[in-house]
Short mmCIF file of C-alpha atoms in Angstrom, two decimals:
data_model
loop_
_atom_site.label_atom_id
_atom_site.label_comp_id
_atom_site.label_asym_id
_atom_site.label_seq_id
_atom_site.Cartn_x
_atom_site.Cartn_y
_atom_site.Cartn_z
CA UNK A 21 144.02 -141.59 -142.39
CA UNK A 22 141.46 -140.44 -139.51
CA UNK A 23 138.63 -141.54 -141.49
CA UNK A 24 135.26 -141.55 -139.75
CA UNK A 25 134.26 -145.03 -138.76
CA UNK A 26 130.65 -144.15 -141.22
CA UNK A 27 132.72 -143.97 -144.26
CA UNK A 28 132.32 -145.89 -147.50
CA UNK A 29 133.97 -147.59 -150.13
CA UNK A 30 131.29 -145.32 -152.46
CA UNK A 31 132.12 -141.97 -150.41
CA UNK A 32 135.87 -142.43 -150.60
CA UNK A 33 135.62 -142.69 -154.55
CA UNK A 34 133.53 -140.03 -154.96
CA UNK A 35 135.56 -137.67 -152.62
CA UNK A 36 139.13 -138.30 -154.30
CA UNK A 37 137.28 -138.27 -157.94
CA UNK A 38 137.86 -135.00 -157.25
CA UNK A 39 141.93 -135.28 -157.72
CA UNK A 40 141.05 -137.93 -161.03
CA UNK A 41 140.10 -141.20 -161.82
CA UNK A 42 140.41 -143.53 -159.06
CA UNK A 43 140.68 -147.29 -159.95
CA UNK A 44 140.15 -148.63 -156.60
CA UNK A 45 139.56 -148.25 -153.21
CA UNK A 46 139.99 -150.00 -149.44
CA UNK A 47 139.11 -149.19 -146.17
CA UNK A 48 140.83 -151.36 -143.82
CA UNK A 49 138.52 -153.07 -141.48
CA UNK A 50 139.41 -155.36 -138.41
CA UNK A 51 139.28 -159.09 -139.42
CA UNK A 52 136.25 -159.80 -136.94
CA UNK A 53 134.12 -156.86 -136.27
CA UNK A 54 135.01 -155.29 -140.13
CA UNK A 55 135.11 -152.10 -137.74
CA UNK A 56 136.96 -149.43 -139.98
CA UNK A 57 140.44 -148.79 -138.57
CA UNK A 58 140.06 -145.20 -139.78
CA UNK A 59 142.39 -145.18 -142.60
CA UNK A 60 142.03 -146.16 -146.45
CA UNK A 61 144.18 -147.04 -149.22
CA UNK A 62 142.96 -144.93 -152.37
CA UNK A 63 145.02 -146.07 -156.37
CA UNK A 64 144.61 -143.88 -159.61
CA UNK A 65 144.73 -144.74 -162.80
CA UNK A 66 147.59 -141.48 -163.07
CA UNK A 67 150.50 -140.72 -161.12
CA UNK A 68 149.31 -137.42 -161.33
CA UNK A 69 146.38 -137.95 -159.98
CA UNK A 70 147.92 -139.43 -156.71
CA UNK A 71 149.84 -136.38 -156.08
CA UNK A 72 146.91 -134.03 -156.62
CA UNK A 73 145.08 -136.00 -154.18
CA UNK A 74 147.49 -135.42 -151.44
CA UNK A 75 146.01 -131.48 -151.70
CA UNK A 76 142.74 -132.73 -150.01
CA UNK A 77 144.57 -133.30 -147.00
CA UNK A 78 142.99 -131.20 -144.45
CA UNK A 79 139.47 -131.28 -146.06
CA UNK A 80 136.42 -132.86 -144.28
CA UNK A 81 134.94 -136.29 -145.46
CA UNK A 82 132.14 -136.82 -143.24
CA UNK A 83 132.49 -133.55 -141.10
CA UNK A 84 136.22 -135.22 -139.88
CA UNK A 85 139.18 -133.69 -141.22
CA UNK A 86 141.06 -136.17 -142.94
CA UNK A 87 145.32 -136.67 -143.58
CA UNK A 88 146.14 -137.71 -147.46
CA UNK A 89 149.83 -139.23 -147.66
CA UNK A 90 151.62 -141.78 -149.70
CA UNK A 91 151.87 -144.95 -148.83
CA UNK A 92 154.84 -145.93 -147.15
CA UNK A 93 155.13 -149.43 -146.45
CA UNK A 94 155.62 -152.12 -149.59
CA UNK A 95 154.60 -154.63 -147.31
CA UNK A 96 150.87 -152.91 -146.34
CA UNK A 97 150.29 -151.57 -150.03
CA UNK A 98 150.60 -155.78 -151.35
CA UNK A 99 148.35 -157.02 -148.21
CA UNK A 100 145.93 -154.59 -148.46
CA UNK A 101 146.03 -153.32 -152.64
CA UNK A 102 145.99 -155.22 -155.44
CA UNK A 103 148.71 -155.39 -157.93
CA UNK A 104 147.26 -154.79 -161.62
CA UNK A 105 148.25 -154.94 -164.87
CA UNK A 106 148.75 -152.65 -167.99
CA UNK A 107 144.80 -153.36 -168.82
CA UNK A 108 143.81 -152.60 -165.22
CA UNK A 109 143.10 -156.38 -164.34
CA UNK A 110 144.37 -157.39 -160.96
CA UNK A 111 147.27 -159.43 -161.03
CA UNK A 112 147.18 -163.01 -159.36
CA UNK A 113 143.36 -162.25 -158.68
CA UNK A 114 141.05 -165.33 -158.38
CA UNK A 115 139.42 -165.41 -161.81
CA UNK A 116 135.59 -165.57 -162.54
CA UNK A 117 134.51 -168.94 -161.45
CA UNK A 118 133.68 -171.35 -164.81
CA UNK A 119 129.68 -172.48 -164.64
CA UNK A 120 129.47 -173.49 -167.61
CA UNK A 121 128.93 -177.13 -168.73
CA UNK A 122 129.36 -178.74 -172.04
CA UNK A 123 127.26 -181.68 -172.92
CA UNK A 124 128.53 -183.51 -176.20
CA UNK A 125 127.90 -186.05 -178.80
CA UNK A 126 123.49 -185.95 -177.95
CA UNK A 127 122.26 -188.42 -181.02
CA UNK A 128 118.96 -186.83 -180.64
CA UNK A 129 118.03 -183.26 -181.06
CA UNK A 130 116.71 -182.49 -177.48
CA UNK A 131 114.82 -179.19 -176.53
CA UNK A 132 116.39 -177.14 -174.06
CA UNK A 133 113.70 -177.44 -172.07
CA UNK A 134 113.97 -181.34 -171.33
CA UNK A 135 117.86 -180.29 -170.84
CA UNK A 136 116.97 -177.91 -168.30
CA UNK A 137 114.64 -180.16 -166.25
CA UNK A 138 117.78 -182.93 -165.69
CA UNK A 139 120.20 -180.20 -164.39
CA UNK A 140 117.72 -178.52 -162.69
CA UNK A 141 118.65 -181.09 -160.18
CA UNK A 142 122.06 -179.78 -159.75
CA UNK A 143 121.49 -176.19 -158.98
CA UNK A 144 119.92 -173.17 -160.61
CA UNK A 145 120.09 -173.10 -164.54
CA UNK A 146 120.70 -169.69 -165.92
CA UNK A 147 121.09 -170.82 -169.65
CA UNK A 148 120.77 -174.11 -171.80
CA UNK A 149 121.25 -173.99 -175.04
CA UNK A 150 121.35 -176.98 -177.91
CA UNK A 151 123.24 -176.76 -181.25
CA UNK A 152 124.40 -178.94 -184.02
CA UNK A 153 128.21 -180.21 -183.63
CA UNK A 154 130.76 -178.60 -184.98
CA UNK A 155 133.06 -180.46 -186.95
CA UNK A 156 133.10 -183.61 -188.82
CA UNK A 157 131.03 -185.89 -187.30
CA UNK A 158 129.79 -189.25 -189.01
CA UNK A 159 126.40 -189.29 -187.51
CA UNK A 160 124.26 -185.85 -186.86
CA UNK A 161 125.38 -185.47 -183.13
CA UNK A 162 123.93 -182.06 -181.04
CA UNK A 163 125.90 -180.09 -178.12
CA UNK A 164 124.11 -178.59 -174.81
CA UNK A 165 125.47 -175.71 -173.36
CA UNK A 166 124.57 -175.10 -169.72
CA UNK A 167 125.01 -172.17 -167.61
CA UNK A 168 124.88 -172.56 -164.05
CA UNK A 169 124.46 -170.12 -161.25
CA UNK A 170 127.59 -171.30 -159.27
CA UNK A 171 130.86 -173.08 -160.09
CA UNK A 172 129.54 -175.99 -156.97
CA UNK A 173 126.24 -176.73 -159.08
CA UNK A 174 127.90 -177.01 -162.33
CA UNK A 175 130.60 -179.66 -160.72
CA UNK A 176 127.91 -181.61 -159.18
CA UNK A 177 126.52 -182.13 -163.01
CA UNK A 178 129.55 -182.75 -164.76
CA UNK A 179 130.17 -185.64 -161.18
CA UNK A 180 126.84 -187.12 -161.46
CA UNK A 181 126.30 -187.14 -165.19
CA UNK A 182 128.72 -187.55 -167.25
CA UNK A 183 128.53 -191.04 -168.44
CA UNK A 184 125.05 -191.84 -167.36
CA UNK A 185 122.91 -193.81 -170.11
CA UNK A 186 120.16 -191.12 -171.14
CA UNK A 187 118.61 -189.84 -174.32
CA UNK A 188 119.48 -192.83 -176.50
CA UNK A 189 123.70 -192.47 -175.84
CA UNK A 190 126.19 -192.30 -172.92
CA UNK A 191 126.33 -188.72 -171.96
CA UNK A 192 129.82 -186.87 -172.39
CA UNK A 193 129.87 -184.35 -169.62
CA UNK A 194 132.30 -181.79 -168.85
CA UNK A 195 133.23 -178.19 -168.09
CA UNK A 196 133.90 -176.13 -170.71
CA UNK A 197 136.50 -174.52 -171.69
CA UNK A 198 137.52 -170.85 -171.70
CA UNK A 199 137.01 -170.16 -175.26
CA UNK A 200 133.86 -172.11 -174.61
CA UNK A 201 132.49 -169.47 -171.58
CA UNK A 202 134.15 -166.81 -173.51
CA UNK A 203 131.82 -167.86 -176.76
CA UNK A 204 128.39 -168.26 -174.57
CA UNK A 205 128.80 -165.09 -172.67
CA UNK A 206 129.29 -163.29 -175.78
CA UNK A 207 126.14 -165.09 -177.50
CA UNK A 208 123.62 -164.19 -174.66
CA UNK A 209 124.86 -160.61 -174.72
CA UNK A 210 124.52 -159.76 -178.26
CA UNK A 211 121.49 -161.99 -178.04
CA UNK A 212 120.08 -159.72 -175.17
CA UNK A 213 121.21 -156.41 -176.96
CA UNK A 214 118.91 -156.94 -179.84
CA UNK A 215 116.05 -158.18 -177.45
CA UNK A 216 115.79 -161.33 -178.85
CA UNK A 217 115.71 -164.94 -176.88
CA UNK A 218 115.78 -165.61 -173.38
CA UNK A 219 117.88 -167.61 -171.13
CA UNK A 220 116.47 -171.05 -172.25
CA UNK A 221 117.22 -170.71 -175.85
CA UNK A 222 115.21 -173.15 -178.81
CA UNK A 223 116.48 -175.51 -180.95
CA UNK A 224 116.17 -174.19 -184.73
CA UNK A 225 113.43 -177.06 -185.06
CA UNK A 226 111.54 -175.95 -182.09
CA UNK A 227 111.79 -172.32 -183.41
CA UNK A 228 110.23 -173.16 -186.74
CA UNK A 229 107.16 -174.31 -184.91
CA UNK A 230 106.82 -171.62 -182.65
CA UNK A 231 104.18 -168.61 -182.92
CA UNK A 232 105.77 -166.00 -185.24
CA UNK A 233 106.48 -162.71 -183.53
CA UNK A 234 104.25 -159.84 -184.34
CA UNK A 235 106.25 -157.76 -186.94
CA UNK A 236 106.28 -154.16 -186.02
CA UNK A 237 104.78 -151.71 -187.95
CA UNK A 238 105.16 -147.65 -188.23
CA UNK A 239 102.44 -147.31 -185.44
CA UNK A 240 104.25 -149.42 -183.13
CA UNK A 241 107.48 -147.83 -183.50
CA UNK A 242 109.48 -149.87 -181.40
CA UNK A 243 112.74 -151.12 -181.75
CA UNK A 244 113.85 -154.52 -180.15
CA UNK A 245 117.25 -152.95 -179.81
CA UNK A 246 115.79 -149.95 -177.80
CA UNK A 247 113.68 -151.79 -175.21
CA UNK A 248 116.27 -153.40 -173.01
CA UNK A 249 116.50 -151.19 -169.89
CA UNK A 250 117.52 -153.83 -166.73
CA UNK A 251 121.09 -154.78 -166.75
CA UNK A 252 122.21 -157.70 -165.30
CA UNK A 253 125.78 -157.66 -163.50
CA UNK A 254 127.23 -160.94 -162.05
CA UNK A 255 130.73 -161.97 -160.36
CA UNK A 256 131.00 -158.71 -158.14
CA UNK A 257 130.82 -159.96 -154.88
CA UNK A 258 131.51 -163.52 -153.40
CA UNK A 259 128.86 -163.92 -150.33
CA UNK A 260 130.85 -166.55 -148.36
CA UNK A 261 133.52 -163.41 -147.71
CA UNK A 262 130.45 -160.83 -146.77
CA UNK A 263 130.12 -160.61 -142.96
CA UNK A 264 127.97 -157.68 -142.30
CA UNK A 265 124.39 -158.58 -141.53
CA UNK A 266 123.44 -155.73 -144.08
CA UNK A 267 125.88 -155.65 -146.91
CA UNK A 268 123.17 -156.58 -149.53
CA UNK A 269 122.33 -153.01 -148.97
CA UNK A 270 125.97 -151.64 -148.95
CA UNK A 271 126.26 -153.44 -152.35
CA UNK A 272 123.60 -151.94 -153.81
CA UNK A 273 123.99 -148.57 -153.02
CA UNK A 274 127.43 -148.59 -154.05
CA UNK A 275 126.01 -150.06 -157.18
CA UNK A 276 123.91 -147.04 -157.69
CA UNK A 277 126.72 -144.66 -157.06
CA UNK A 278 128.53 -146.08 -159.61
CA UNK A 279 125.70 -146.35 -162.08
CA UNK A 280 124.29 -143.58 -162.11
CA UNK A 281 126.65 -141.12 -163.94
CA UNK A 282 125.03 -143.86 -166.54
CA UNK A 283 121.31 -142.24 -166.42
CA UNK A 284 118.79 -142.17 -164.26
CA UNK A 285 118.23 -145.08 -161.99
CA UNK A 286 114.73 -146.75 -161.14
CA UNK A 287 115.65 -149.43 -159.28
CA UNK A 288 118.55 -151.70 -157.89
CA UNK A 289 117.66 -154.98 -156.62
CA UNK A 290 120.56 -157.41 -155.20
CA UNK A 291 118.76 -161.22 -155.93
CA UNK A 292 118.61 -163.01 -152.36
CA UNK A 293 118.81 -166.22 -154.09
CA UNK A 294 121.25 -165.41 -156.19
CA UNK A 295 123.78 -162.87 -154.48
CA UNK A 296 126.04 -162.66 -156.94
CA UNK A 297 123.25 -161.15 -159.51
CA UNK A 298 123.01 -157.29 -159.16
CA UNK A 299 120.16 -156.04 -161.36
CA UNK A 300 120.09 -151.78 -162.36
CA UNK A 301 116.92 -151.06 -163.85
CA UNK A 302 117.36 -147.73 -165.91
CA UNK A 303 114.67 -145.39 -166.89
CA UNK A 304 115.64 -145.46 -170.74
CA UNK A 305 117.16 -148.56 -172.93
CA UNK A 306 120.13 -145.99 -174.16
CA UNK A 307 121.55 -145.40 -170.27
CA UNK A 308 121.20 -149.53 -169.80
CA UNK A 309 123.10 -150.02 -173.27
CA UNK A 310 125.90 -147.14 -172.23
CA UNK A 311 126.35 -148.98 -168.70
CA UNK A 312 126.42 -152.76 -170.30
CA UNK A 313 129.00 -151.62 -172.71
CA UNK A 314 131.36 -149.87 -169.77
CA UNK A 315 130.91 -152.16 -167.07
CA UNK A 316 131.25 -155.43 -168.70
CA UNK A 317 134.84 -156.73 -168.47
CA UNK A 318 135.79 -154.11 -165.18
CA UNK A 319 137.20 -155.16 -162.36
CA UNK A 320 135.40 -154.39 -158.84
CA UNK A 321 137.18 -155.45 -155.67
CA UNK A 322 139.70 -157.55 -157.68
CA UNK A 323 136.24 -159.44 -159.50
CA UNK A 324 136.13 -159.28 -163.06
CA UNK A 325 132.58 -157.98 -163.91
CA UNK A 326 130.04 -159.39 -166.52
CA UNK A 327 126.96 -157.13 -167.38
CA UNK A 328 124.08 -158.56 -169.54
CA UNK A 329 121.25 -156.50 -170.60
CA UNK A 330 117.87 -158.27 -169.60
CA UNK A 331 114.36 -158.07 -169.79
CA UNK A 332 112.22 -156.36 -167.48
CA UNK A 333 110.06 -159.53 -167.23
CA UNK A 334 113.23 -161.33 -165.71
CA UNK A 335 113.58 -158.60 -163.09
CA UNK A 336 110.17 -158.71 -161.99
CA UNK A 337 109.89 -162.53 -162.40
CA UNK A 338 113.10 -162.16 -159.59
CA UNK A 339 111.46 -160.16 -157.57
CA UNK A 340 108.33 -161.98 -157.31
CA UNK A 341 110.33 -164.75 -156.14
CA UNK A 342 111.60 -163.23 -152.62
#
């Protein structure tokens, strides 16, 4: 309570990291304005924790003297905290939006590409890939999978396309299902890790045509799996609940704050086109590895986080584009 009307989510962490690990943080803001009402609801991960922090009462956040007490109310902590689980997930919270789409029974083997350029149409296309079918099939059928940017863009595809006569067969269009996002997710990260592939990956026959990659050598000394330093981290924020004119830049520096007990930071860039997409740019490929592997699966603001490791290129191909 009698928190100064500059504090933020970041500062409050950092200040009651001192009593442990805090898992989340709220400062209650007036529905309209999102003026700060001076007071904050701060949870730990320990009990112990909680009553350590009650200690800092007194102390100065932001040259005010602040008052650390329990919370009293039931009724306040459930409207303003969220309830979690044993694995620190937010109970009842809104889970990450599905955009992925599932294109089946293809009786051609189609490159991604030419995939790409149909849904294109739809929305922005974040990944297409095209496999064999699983399963016992009686002709050779292939599968797309396409990521899309938002859950709106995907539904539009699956509306407008499923069924439509193209590429020698009725398409079969549909969202996929959560073994199916969990599967894809998983691909492009390990896929990303090793610094193979982009986000338009190649069929096996287009691959076999390609330009072989330079091998490296002794002089290079470079390891694919030691060059990935941007990570990519999606599903934090929903714009359509941001207000503030500037909270692009809130976002990103409490991005940094959070990331940087990673390694040292170069860059963060929030994607204007793509709001959701928070890109950290580390100085070595070991800090980006050590922040994919602990952010990926938290929560933030009752979100569930995915973080991808990403090329460089990708970053400045983003930038370029504002």
């Amino acid at each position: 309570m009698q928190l100064s009307s500059r504090l933020r989510r970041s500062d409050l962490v950092e200040f009651f990291s001192q009593a442990g690990r805090v898992r989340d943080a709220h400062i209650v803001s007036e529905k309209g304005s999102r003026r700060s009402r001076g007071v904050a609801y701060v949870e730990f991960y320990a009990v112990e924790s909680a009553v350590q922090a009650r200690t800092l009462s007194g102390q100065r956040l932001l040259d005010v003297p602040i008052i650390v007490q329990p919370s009293e109310a039931e009724k306040n902590r459930k409207s303003t905290m969220r309830q979690y689980n044993a694995s620190g997930a937010p109970v009842n919270a809104p889970a990450e939006e599905n955009c992925l789409v599932v294109v089946r029974e293809l009786l051609v083997d189609i490159a991604p590409v030419d995939i790409q350029r149909l849904f294109d149409l739809f929305g922005t296309v974040e990944h297409c890939r095209v496999a064999p079918a699983e399963g016992d099939v009686k002709e050779p059928e292939w599968t797309a999978y396409v990521r899309f940017s938002t859950h709106a863009a995907a539904r539009r595809a699956v509306e407008k396309l499923s069924g439509l006569a193209l590429f020698g067969t009725k398409l079969r269009v549909r969202m996929a299902r959560k073994s199916e996002q969990e599967r894809e997710l998983r691909r492009i990260s390990e896929k990303a890790a090793i610094g193979v592939g982009s986000p338009m990956d190649i069929t096996p026959k287009a691959e076999s045509t390609a330009e072989p990659k330079p091998e490296l050598t002794a002089e290079s000394n470079v390891d694919p799996a030691q060059t990935c330093t941007v990570l990519l981290l999606k599903n934090m924020v929903n714009p359509e609940e941001e207000t503030e004119d500037n909270w692009r830049d809130e976002l990103g520096q409490d991005v940094k704050g959070e990331c940087d007990k990673f390694g040292a930071i170069s860059r963060v860039f929030v994607d204007h086109n793509n709001p959701c997409d928070i890109y950290v740019e580390f100085a070595d490929a070991s800090s980006a590895t050590y922040a994919q592997q602990s952010m990926n699966g938290r929560w933030f603001g009752g979100r569930q986080i995915t973080a991808l490791l990403v090329s460089a290129q990708l970053l400045h191909s983003r930038i370029s584009e504002q």
